[in-house]
mmCIF file of C-alpha atoms in Angstrom:
data_model
loop_
_atom_site.group_PDB
_atom_site.id
_atom_site.type_symbol
_atom_site.label_atom_id
_atom_site.label_comp_id
_atom_site.label_asym_id
_atom_site.label_seq_id
_atom_site.Cartn_x
_atom_site.Cartn_y
_atom_site.Cartn_z
ATOM 1 C CA MET A 293 -15.610 45.252 -13.420
ATOM 2 C CA LYS A 294 -19.346 45.265 -12.285
ATOM 3 C CA ILE A 295 -19.634 47.410 -8.893
ATOM 4 C CA PHE A 296 -23.014 46.992 -6.800
ATOM 5 C CA TYR A 297 -23.228 49.946 -4.249
ATOM 6 C CA ALA A 298 -25.914 49.972 -1.508
ATOM 7 C CA ILE A 299 -27.028 53.404 -0.082
ATOM 8 C CA GLN A 300 -28.831 53.453 2.998
ATOM 9 C CA ALA A 301 -31.267 56.106 2.820
ATOM 10 C CA THR A 302 -32.092 56.710 6.275
ATOM 11 C CA GLY A 303 -30.743 60.594 5.508
ATOM 12 C CA ASN A 304 -29.099 62.469 3.066
ATOM 13 C CA GLY A 305 -25.517 62.017 3.984
ATOM 14 C CA HIS A 306 -25.245 58.717 2.696
ATOM 15 C CA ILE A 307 -26.669 59.877 -0.474
ATOM 16 C CA SER A 308 -24.179 62.710 -0.832
ATOM 17 C CA ARG A 309 -21.383 60.577 -0.463
ATOM 18 C CA ALA A 310 -22.360 58.277 -3.235
ATOM 19 C CA SER A 311 -22.968 61.539 -5.467
ATOM 20 C CA GLN A 312 -19.367 62.723 -4.827
ATOM 21 C CA LEU A 313 -17.907 58.862 -5.449
ATOM 22 C CA TYR A 314 -19.690 58.078 -8.395
ATOM 23 C CA PRO A 315 -17.509 59.711 -10.709
ATOM 24 C CA TYR A 316 -14.419 57.976 -9.477
ATOM 25 C CA LEU A 317 -16.095 54.544 -9.088
ATOM 26 C CA GLN A 318 -16.836 54.735 -12.973
ATOM 27 C CA LYS A 319 -13.059 54.806 -13.534
ATOM 28 C CA PHE A 320 -12.933 51.271 -11.890
ATOM 29 C CA GLY A 321 -16.000 49.885 -13.861
ATOM 30 C CA SER A 322 -19.667 50.026 -14.475
ATOM 31 C CA VAL A 323 -21.597 50.947 -11.230
ATOM 32 C CA ASP A 324 -25.050 49.983 -10.211
ATOM 33 C CA PHE A 325 -26.700 51.619 -6.972
ATOM 34 C CA PHE A 326 -29.423 50.184 -4.507
ATOM 35 C CA LEU A 327 -31.615 52.227 -2.749
ATOM 36 C CA SER A 328 -32.818 51.013 0.486
ATOM 37 C CA GLY A 329 -35.196 53.313 3.090
ATOM 38 C CA ASN A 330 -36.973 56.445 2.469
ATOM 39 C CA ASN A 331 -36.038 59.256 4.630
ATOM 40 C CA ALA A 332 -33.839 61.186 2.091
ATOM 41 C CA SER A 333 -35.254 64.302 0.590
ATOM 42 C CA LEU A 334 -32.114 65.149 -1.691
ATOM 43 C CA ASN A 335 -32.725 64.842 -5.673
ATOM 44 C CA ILE A 336 -30.871 61.619 -6.370
ATOM 45 C CA ASP A 337 -29.200 61.971 -9.816
ATOM 46 C CA LEU A 338 -27.618 58.357 -9.755
ATOM 47 C CA PRO A 339 -28.196 55.158 -11.500
ATOM 48 C CA ILE A 340 -30.631 53.542 -9.339
ATOM 49 C CA LYS A 341 -31.243 49.960 -10.539
ATOM 50 C CA PHE A 342 -32.590 48.727 -7.287
ATOM 51 C CA LYS A 343 -35.120 49.983 -4.288
ATOM 52 C CA SER A 344 -36.717 48.882 -1.262
ATOM 53 C CA ALA A 345 -38.490 50.780 1.474
ATOM 54 C CA GLY A 346 -35.816 49.032 3.820
ATOM 55 C CA CYS A 347 -35.873 50.378 7.438
ATOM 56 C CA SER A 348 -36.316 53.743 7.561
ATOM 57 C CA LEU A 349 -36.280 56.304 10.462
ATOM 58 C CA HIS A 350 -39.284 58.544 11.782
ATOM 59 C CA TYR A 351 -39.015 61.373 13.926
ATOM 60 C CA SER A 352 -40.727 62.853 16.688
ATOM 61 C CA LYS A 353 -41.838 66.486 16.558
ATOM 62 C CA CYS A 354 -38.667 68.201 18.409
ATOM 63 C CA GLY A 355 -35.386 66.602 17.720
ATOM 64 C CA GLY A 356 -36.236 62.582 18.873
ATOM 65 C CA LEU A 357 -36.918 59.464 17.184
ATOM 66 C CA ASN A 358 -40.327 57.919 17.227
ATOM 67 C CA TYR A 359 -39.522 54.200 17.697
ATOM 68 C CA TRP A 360 -43.124 53.327 17.376
ATOM 69 C CA ASN A 361 -43.399 54.768 13.971
ATOM 70 C CA ILE A 362 -39.898 53.254 12.884
ATOM 71 C CA ALA A 363 -41.115 49.626 14.207
ATOM 72 C CA LYS A 364 -44.741 49.553 12.728
ATOM 73 C CA ASN A 365 -42.906 50.439 9.285
ATOM 74 C CA ILE A 366 -40.500 47.491 9.332
ATOM 75 C CA ARG A 367 -41.940 44.921 6.752
ATOM 76 C CA PRO A 368 -39.872 41.877 7.726
ATOM 77 C CA ARG A 369 -41.025 39.357 5.295
ATOM 78 C CA GLN A 370 -40.772 41.990 2.366
ATOM 79 C CA MET A 371 -37.342 42.793 3.375
ATOM 80 C CA PHE A 372 -36.556 39.021 3.342
ATOM 81 C CA LYS A 373 -37.711 38.793 -0.142
ATOM 82 C CA ASP A 374 -35.899 41.695 -1.631
ATOM 83 C CA ALA A 375 -32.608 40.346 -0.058
ATOM 84 C CA GLN A 376 -33.182 37.523 -2.057
ATOM 85 C CA SER A 377 -34.274 38.786 -5.337
ATOM 86 C CA LEU A 378 -30.980 41.127 -5.431
ATOM 87 C CA PRO A 379 -28.859 39.618 -8.189
ATOM 88 C CA LEU A 380 -25.528 40.089 -6.030
ATOM 89 C CA LYS A 381 -23.753 36.945 -8.132
ATOM 90 C CA ASN A 382 -23.733 39.176 -11.110
ATOM 91 C CA TYR A 383 -21.572 41.792 -9.884
ATOM 92 C CA ASP A 384 -17.635 41.454 -8.912
ATOM 93 C CA VAL A 385 -17.449 43.851 -6.091
ATOM 94 C CA VAL A 386 -20.562 44.619 -3.529
ATOM 95 C CA ILE A 387 -19.921 47.831 -1.301
ATOM 96 C CA ASN A 388 -22.284 48.381 1.358
ATOM 97 C CA ASP A 389 -22.738 51.679 3.066
ATOM 98 C CA PHE A 390 -24.496 50.333 6.071
ATOM 99 C CA ASP A 391 -27.760 48.525 4.202
ATOM 100 C CA SER A 392 -29.172 45.425 6.517
ATOM 101 C CA ILE A 393 -30.926 43.866 3.025
ATOM 102 C CA THR A 394 -27.650 43.847 1.209
ATOM 103 C CA SER A 395 -26.006 42.367 4.083
ATOM 104 C CA LEU A 396 -28.908 39.431 4.322
ATOM 105 C CA ALA A 397 -28.650 38.987 0.384
ATOM 106 C CA CYS A 398 -24.769 38.132 1.121
ATOM 107 C CA LYS A 399 -25.403 35.579 3.705
ATOM 108 C CA ILE A 400 -28.139 33.999 1.659
ATOM 109 C CA GLN A 401 -26.294 34.026 -1.734
ATOM 110 C CA LYS A 402 -22.788 33.517 -0.026
ATOM 111 C CA ILE A 403 -21.632 36.552 -1.730
ATOM 112 C CA HIS A 404 -18.296 38.454 -0.277
ATOM 113 C CA SER A 405 -18.672 42.634 0.428
ATOM 114 C CA VAL A 406 -17.077 45.465 2.319
ATOM 115 C CA GLN A 407 -18.998 47.703 4.587
ATOM 116 C CA PHE A 408 -17.646 51.266 3.747
ATOM 117 C CA GLY A 409 -18.828 54.386 5.275
ATOM 118 C CA HIS A 410 -19.119 56.126 8.568
ATOM 119 C CA GLN A 411 -20.806 53.119 10.128
ATOM 120 C CA ALA A 412 -18.063 51.023 9.627
ATOM 121 C CA SER A 413 -15.743 53.109 11.825
ATOM 122 C CA PHE A 414 -17.581 51.829 14.875
ATOM 123 C CA ILE A 415 -16.483 48.425 14.541
ATOM 124 C CA SER A 416 -13.467 49.579 16.387
ATOM 125 C CA ASP A 417 -13.497 50.250 19.863
ATOM 126 C CA ALA A 418 -11.396 53.425 19.545
ATOM 127 C CA THR A 419 -13.644 55.164 17.473
ATOM 128 C CA PRO A 420 -15.195 58.037 20.261
ATOM 129 C CA ARG A 421 -18.282 56.777 22.084
ATOM 130 C CA PRO A 422 -20.214 58.861 24.731
ATOM 131 C CA GLU A 423 -19.816 58.594 28.686
ATOM 132 C CA LYS A 424 -22.799 56.085 28.580
ATOM 133 C CA ARG A 425 -22.460 53.222 26.112
ATOM 134 C CA SER A 426 -25.918 51.968 25.206
ATOM 135 C CA ILE A 427 -25.985 48.175 24.424
ATOM 136 C CA MET A 428 -28.376 47.878 22.253
ATOM 137 C CA GLY A 429 -26.855 50.963 20.169
ATOM 138 C CA GLU A 430 -23.446 49.199 20.139
ATOM 139 C CA MET A 431 -25.297 46.371 18.884
ATOM 140 C CA ILE A 432 -26.905 48.011 16.082
ATOM 141 C CA LEU A 433 -23.632 49.709 14.841
ATOM 142 C CA LYS A 434 -21.906 46.401 14.892
ATOM 143 C CA HIS A 435 -24.551 43.725 13.578
ATOM 144 C CA TYR A 436 -27.189 45.791 11.447
ATOM 145 C CA ALA A 437 -25.238 45.410 8.145
ATOM 146 C CA PRO A 438 -22.380 42.946 8.863
ATOM 147 C CA SER A 439 -19.531 42.195 6.292
ATOM 148 C CA PRO A 440 -16.468 40.626 6.475
ATOM 149 C CA LYS A 441 -14.035 43.631 5.667
ATOM 150 C CA HIS A 442 -14.642 47.210 6.970
ATOM 151 C CA ILE A 443 -13.462 50.698 5.601
ATOM 152 C CA GLY A 444 -14.531 53.500 8.176
ATOM 153 C CA LEU A 445 -14.837 57.199 7.713
ATOM 154 C CA HIS A 446 -14.484 59.401 10.425
ATOM 155 C CA PHE A 447 -13.194 63.023 11.660
ATOM 156 C CA ASP A 448 -9.635 61.751 12.785
ATOM 157 C CA LYS A 449 -7.931 58.270 12.014
ATOM 158 C CA TYR A 450 -9.134 56.541 15.247
ATOM 159 C CA ASP A 451 -7.826 53.211 13.630
ATOM 160 C CA SER A 452 -5.740 51.759 10.845
ATOM 161 C CA PHE A 453 -8.761 51.078 8.407
ATOM 162 C CA ILE A 454 -10.535 54.699 9.328
ATOM 163 C CA HIS A 455 -10.164 57.157 6.803
ATOM 164 C CA PRO A 456 -11.005 61.011 6.320
ATOM 165 C CA PRO A 457 -14.767 62.370 5.646
ATOM 166 C CA ILE A 458 -15.505 62.367 1.621
ATOM 167 C CA ILE A 459 -15.922 66.388 0.860
ATOM 168 C CA LYS A 460 -17.580 67.395 -2.051
ATOM 169 C CA ASP A 461 -15.680 68.793 -4.418
ATOM 170 C CA GLU A 462 -17.695 72.146 -4.634
ATOM 171 C CA ILE A 463 -16.558 72.185 -0.637
ATOM 172 C CA ILE A 464 -13.022 71.661 -1.644
ATOM 173 C CA LEU A 465 -12.894 74.128 -4.447
ATOM 174 C CA ALA A 466 -14.703 76.934 -2.675
ATOM 175 C CA VAL A 467 -13.297 79.768 -1.107
ATOM 176 C CA PRO A 468 -15.093 80.411 2.592
ATOM 177 C CA LYS A 469 -16.546 83.809 3.271
ATOM 178 C CA ASP A 470 -18.859 85.033 5.937
ATOM 179 C CA LEU A 471 -21.866 86.726 5.178
ATOM 180 C CA LYS A 472 -23.027 86.780 8.962
ATOM 181 C CA HIS A 473 -25.937 84.358 8.430
ATOM 182 C CA ILE A 474 -26.122 81.046 10.272
ATOM 183 C CA THR A 475 -27.306 77.998 8.507
ATOM 184 C CA VAL A 476 -29.748 75.790 9.955
ATOM 185 C CA TYR A 477 -30.322 72.178 9.114
ATOM 186 C CA LEU A 478 -31.925 69.895 11.822
ATOM 187 C CA PRO A 479 -34.165 67.683 9.739
ATOM 188 C CA SER A 480 -35.649 65.855 13.141
ATOM 189 C CA PHE A 481 -37.442 69.364 14.198
ATOM 190 C CA GLN A 482 -40.589 70.731 13.141
ATOM 191 C CA LYS A 483 -40.446 74.320 12.647
ATOM 192 C CA HIS A 484 -42.659 75.507 15.710
ATOM 193 C CA CYS A 485 -39.905 73.779 18.015
ATOM 194 C CA LEU A 486 -37.095 76.624 16.885
ATOM 195 C CA GLU A 487 -38.893 79.346 15.406
ATOM 196 C CA LYS A 488 -39.598 81.315 18.558
ATOM 197 C CA ALA A 489 -35.722 81.295 19.629
ATOM 198 C CA PHE A 490 -34.637 82.312 16.179
ATOM 199 C CA ASN A 491 -37.379 85.289 16.025
ATOM 200 C CA LYS A 492 -35.986 86.264 19.340
ATOM 201 C CA LEU A 493 -32.594 86.976 17.856
ATOM 202 C CA SER A 494 -33.823 89.218 15.406
ATOM 203 C CA ASP A 495 -30.247 91.006 14.808
ATOM 204 C CA LEU A 496 -29.053 87.439 13.411
ATOM 205 C CA GLU A 497 -30.244 86.498 9.884
ATOM 206 C CA PHE A 498 -31.186 82.646 9.517
ATOM 207 C CA HIS A 499 -31.070 80.275 6.760
ATOM 208 C CA TRP A 500 -33.126 77.616 7.572
ATOM 209 C CA PHE A 501 -33.432 74.085 5.467
ATOM 210 C CA LEU A 502 -36.744 72.066 6.134
ATOM 211 C CA ASN A 503 -38.311 69.118 4.182
ATOM 212 C CA ASP A 504 -41.582 70.384 4.213
ATOM 213 C CA VAL A 505 -40.558 74.085 2.548
ATOM 214 C CA GLU A 506 -41.338 73.978 -1.029
ATOM 215 C CA PHE A 507 -39.842 77.340 -2.022
ATOM 216 C CA LYS A 508 -37.218 79.674 -0.718
ATOM 217 C CA HIS A 509 -39.040 82.623 1.163
ATOM 218 C CA THR A 510 -38.311 84.908 4.340
ATOM 219 C CA ILE A 511 -40.152 86.120 7.149
ATOM 220 C CA ASN A 512 -38.856 88.398 9.523
ATOM 221 C CA ASN A 513 -34.967 87.417 10.398
ATOM 222 C CA ILE A 514 -35.482 83.699 8.800
ATOM 223 C CA THR A 515 -35.190 82.687 5.128
ATOM 224 C CA TYR A 516 -36.781 78.941 4.806
ATOM 225 C CA TYR A 517 -35.278 76.829 2.114
ATOM 226 C CA PRO A 518 -36.425 73.514 0.807
ATOM 227 C CA VAL A 519 -33.683 70.674 1.239
ATOM 228 C CA ASN A 520 -31.677 71.622 -1.732
ATOM 229 C CA GLN A 521 -27.794 70.676 -2.271
ATOM 230 C CA LYS A 522 -27.024 73.265 -4.381
ATOM 231 C CA GLN A 523 -28.315 75.826 -2.244
ATOM 232 C CA PHE A 524 -27.379 74.488 0.974
ATOM 233 C CA ASN A 525 -23.568 74.324 -0.198
ATOM 234 C CA GLN A 526 -23.795 78.164 -1.278
ATOM 235 C CA SER A 527 -25.311 78.489 2.485
ATOM 236 C CA LEU A 528 -22.619 76.855 4.165
ATOM 237 C CA ILE A 529 -19.711 78.020 2.173
ATOM 238 C CA SER A 530 -20.801 81.851 3.491
ATOM 239 C CA CYS A 531 -22.183 81.676 6.724
ATOM 240 C CA HIS A 532 -20.531 82.379 10.027
ATOM 241 C CA GLY A 533 -22.034 79.411 11.625
ATOM 242 C CA ILE A 534 -24.206 76.297 11.561
ATOM 243 C CA ILE A 535 -26.752 74.529 13.803
ATOM 244 C CA THR A 536 -26.961 70.986 12.744
ATOM 245 C CA GLY A 537 -27.947 67.503 14.270
ATOM 246 C CA GLY A 538 -25.020 64.987 15.251
ATOM 247 C CA GLY A 539 -24.730 63.749 11.649
ATOM 248 C CA PHE A 540 -21.319 62.902 10.018
ATOM 249 C CA GLU A 541 -21.370 64.714 6.292
ATOM 250 C CA THR A 542 -22.379 68.151 7.490
ATOM 251 C CA PRO A 543 -19.956 68.564 10.449
ATOM 252 C CA SER A 544 -17.016 67.173 8.330
ATOM 253 C CA GLU A 545 -17.806 69.660 5.384
ATOM 254 C CA ALA A 546 -18.183 72.664 8.311
ATOM 255 C CA LEU A 547 -15.364 71.443 9.721
ATOM 256 C CA TYR A 548 -13.236 71.386 6.587
ATOM 257 C CA LEU A 549 -14.384 75.236 6.000
ATOM 258 C CA GLY A 550 -13.547 76.317 9.284
ATOM 259 C CA LYS A 551 -17.170 77.264 10.461
ATOM 260 C CA LYS A 552 -18.537 77.617 13.780
ATOM 261 C CA ILE A 553 -20.670 74.533 14.414
ATOM 262 C CA LEU A 554 -23.322 73.992 17.208
ATOM 263 C CA SER A 555 -24.328 70.498 17.486
ATOM 264 C CA ILE A 556 -27.590 69.032 18.482
ATOM 265 C CA PRO A 557 -27.685 65.331 17.848
ATOM 266 C CA ILE A 558 -30.885 63.601 17.699
ATOM 267 C CA ARG A 559 -32.513 62.059 21.178
ATOM 268 C CA SER A 560 -31.551 58.554 21.580
ATOM 269 C CA HIS A 561 -29.968 58.305 18.386
ATOM 270 C CA TYR A 562 -27.093 56.454 19.436
ATOM 271 C CA GLU A 563 -24.758 56.801 16.253
ATOM 272 C CA GLN A 564 -25.453 60.670 16.689
ATOM 273 C CA GLU A 565 -24.269 60.595 20.438
ATOM 274 C CA CYS A 566 -20.905 58.931 19.284
ATOM 275 C CA ASN A 567 -20.543 61.670 16.774
ATOM 276 C CA ALA A 568 -21.609 64.450 19.272
ATOM 277 C CA ALA A 569 -18.515 62.777 21.416
ATOM 278 C CA ALA A 570 -16.028 62.870 18.845
ATOM 279 C CA LEU A 571 -17.246 66.590 18.039
ATOM 280 C CA LYS A 572 -16.770 67.339 21.925
ATOM 281 C CA LYS A 573 -13.125 66.357 21.561
ATOM 282 C CA LEU A 574 -12.702 68.940 18.612
ATOM 283 C CA GLY A 575 -14.022 71.574 20.811
ATOM 284 C CA VAL A 576 -17.384 71.896 18.932
ATOM 285 C CA PRO A 577 -20.227 72.694 21.597
ATOM 286 C CA VAL A 578 -23.063 70.034 22.052
ATOM 287 C CA VAL A 579 -26.464 70.627 23.267
ATOM 288 C CA TYR A 580 -28.621 67.783 24.066
ATOM 289 C CA GLU A 581 -32.141 69.263 24.938
ATOM 290 C CA VAL A 582 -33.811 72.487 23.351
ATOM 291 C CA GLY A 583 -35.444 74.305 25.749
ATOM 292 C CA ASP A 584 -36.807 77.878 26.092
ATOM 293 C CA ASP A 585 -33.417 79.185 26.491
ATOM 294 C CA PHE A 586 -32.182 78.277 23.364
ATOM 295 C CA ASP A 587 -31.668 81.394 22.099
ATOM 296 C CA LEU A 588 -29.271 82.235 25.167
ATOM 297 C CA ILE A 589 -27.567 79.326 23.747
ATOM 298 C CA ILE A 590 -26.998 80.381 20.591
ATOM 299 C CA GLU A 591 -25.875 83.992 21.669
ATOM 300 C CA ASN A 592 -23.292 82.048 24.102
ATOM 301 C CA TRP A 593 -21.944 80.024 21.298
ATOM 302 C CA LEU A 594 -21.546 82.870 18.853
ATOM 303 C CA GLU A 595 -19.471 84.721 21.404
ATOM 304 C CA MET A 596 -17.226 81.387 21.940
ATOM 305 C CA PRO A 597 -13.628 81.584 19.822
ATOM 306 C CA ILE A 598 -13.169 78.591 17.277
ATOM 307 C CA LYS A 599 -10.526 75.870 18.535
ATOM 308 C CA TYR A 600 -11.408 73.366 15.963
ATOM 309 C CA PRO A 601 -8.542 71.649 14.372
ATOM 310 C CA GLU A 602 -8.494 71.375 10.482
ATOM 311 C CA ILE A 603 -9.309 67.986 9.248
ATOM 312 C CA GLN A 604 -8.276 66.511 6.146
ATOM 313 C CA ALA A 605 -10.177 65.851 3.066
ATOM 314 C CA ASN A 606 -10.513 62.181 1.622
ATOM 315 C CA ASN A 607 -8.355 61.374 -0.959
ATOM 316 C CA ILE A 608 -10.898 59.686 -3.103
ATOM 317 C CA PRO A 609 -8.834 57.644 -5.643
ATOM 318 C CA GLU A 610 -6.588 56.443 -3.109
ATOM 319 C CA THR A 611 -9.350 55.171 -0.534
ATOM 320 C CA LEU A 612 -10.997 53.401 -3.425
ATOM 321 C CA GLN A 613 -7.826 51.750 -4.881
ATOM 322 C CA PHE A 614 -7.685 50.612 -0.945
ATOM 323 C CA LEU A 615 -10.876 49.371 -0.751
ATOM 324 C CA PHE A 616 -10.688 47.401 -4.193
ATOM 325 C CA ASP A 617 -7.423 45.985 -2.682
ATOM 326 C CA THR A 618 -8.875 44.974 0.630
ATOM 327 C CA TYR A 619 -11.474 43.508 -0.861
ATOM 328 C CA ASN A 620 -9.560 41.130 -3.409
ATOM 329 C CA GLU A 621 -7.497 40.080 -0.083
ATOM 330 C CA PRO A 622 -8.412 36.633 0.932
ATOM 331 C CA LEU A 623 -10.995 36.530 3.687
#
């Protein structure tokens, strides 16, 4: 079987998931990956056969999206050319992890596909949403990368086609421990937005992963790390708690390990607001604005007892078999 797998590279989570799935996919056939977008900062050890600038996210300095930069970097004509040039007819299965170019290519070339990943879960209205729904946000989730079939991933089984999160082998095989440090991964925040708050908490040790850090170094109570998968996994496995955004993969792994979580969803990022709503249902505290009292918020969070339910890791062979069986069912 020849498998085409489209990765939306607006963040590291999609790449991390694809890397975990790759050896399992190889048991079904040969796999070629298409990388769309350029936000990811992880080293990619995958056979990337096709690339496109696609649509990438751009952040403001302190926790929000910069819609002007997002809009001005979109190249519709080039995206259409990229969609036309993808040789999808050479593949038996097209798996799309929320990429609009692949969806457009399928439409142009009249090719079947399945949307597989976290965003696919939002096709169901049973998947948690914030109290105030965004009409535009709902349209993006449901129509940005349309596909005739969907297999979703989420914290809980909110609908029949939704499966548990993909957890990396290193996390599943780990023995969690508590070395008392706080792991921080907030790619939408620049250093100056949070550094003062962390420095105020001089009795705490922070492991802070930042895109613009080139090498590990320590200043006062903060150890700065480049975004590196192995170092991040080690820090997460041994942390007391993690401060992260409203993404999916990192909170999933933290929940699996039983770590304390403080979630700060990216402002005006509707998918992250939806994830935050789901995390709140699980008992995870969520902060929507970071101000001068952020150090106090961290202290209060650390004093709160953990009440999160355990979450399952995905049975990857079973889920992939379900994916291929679903793909081959009549439309």
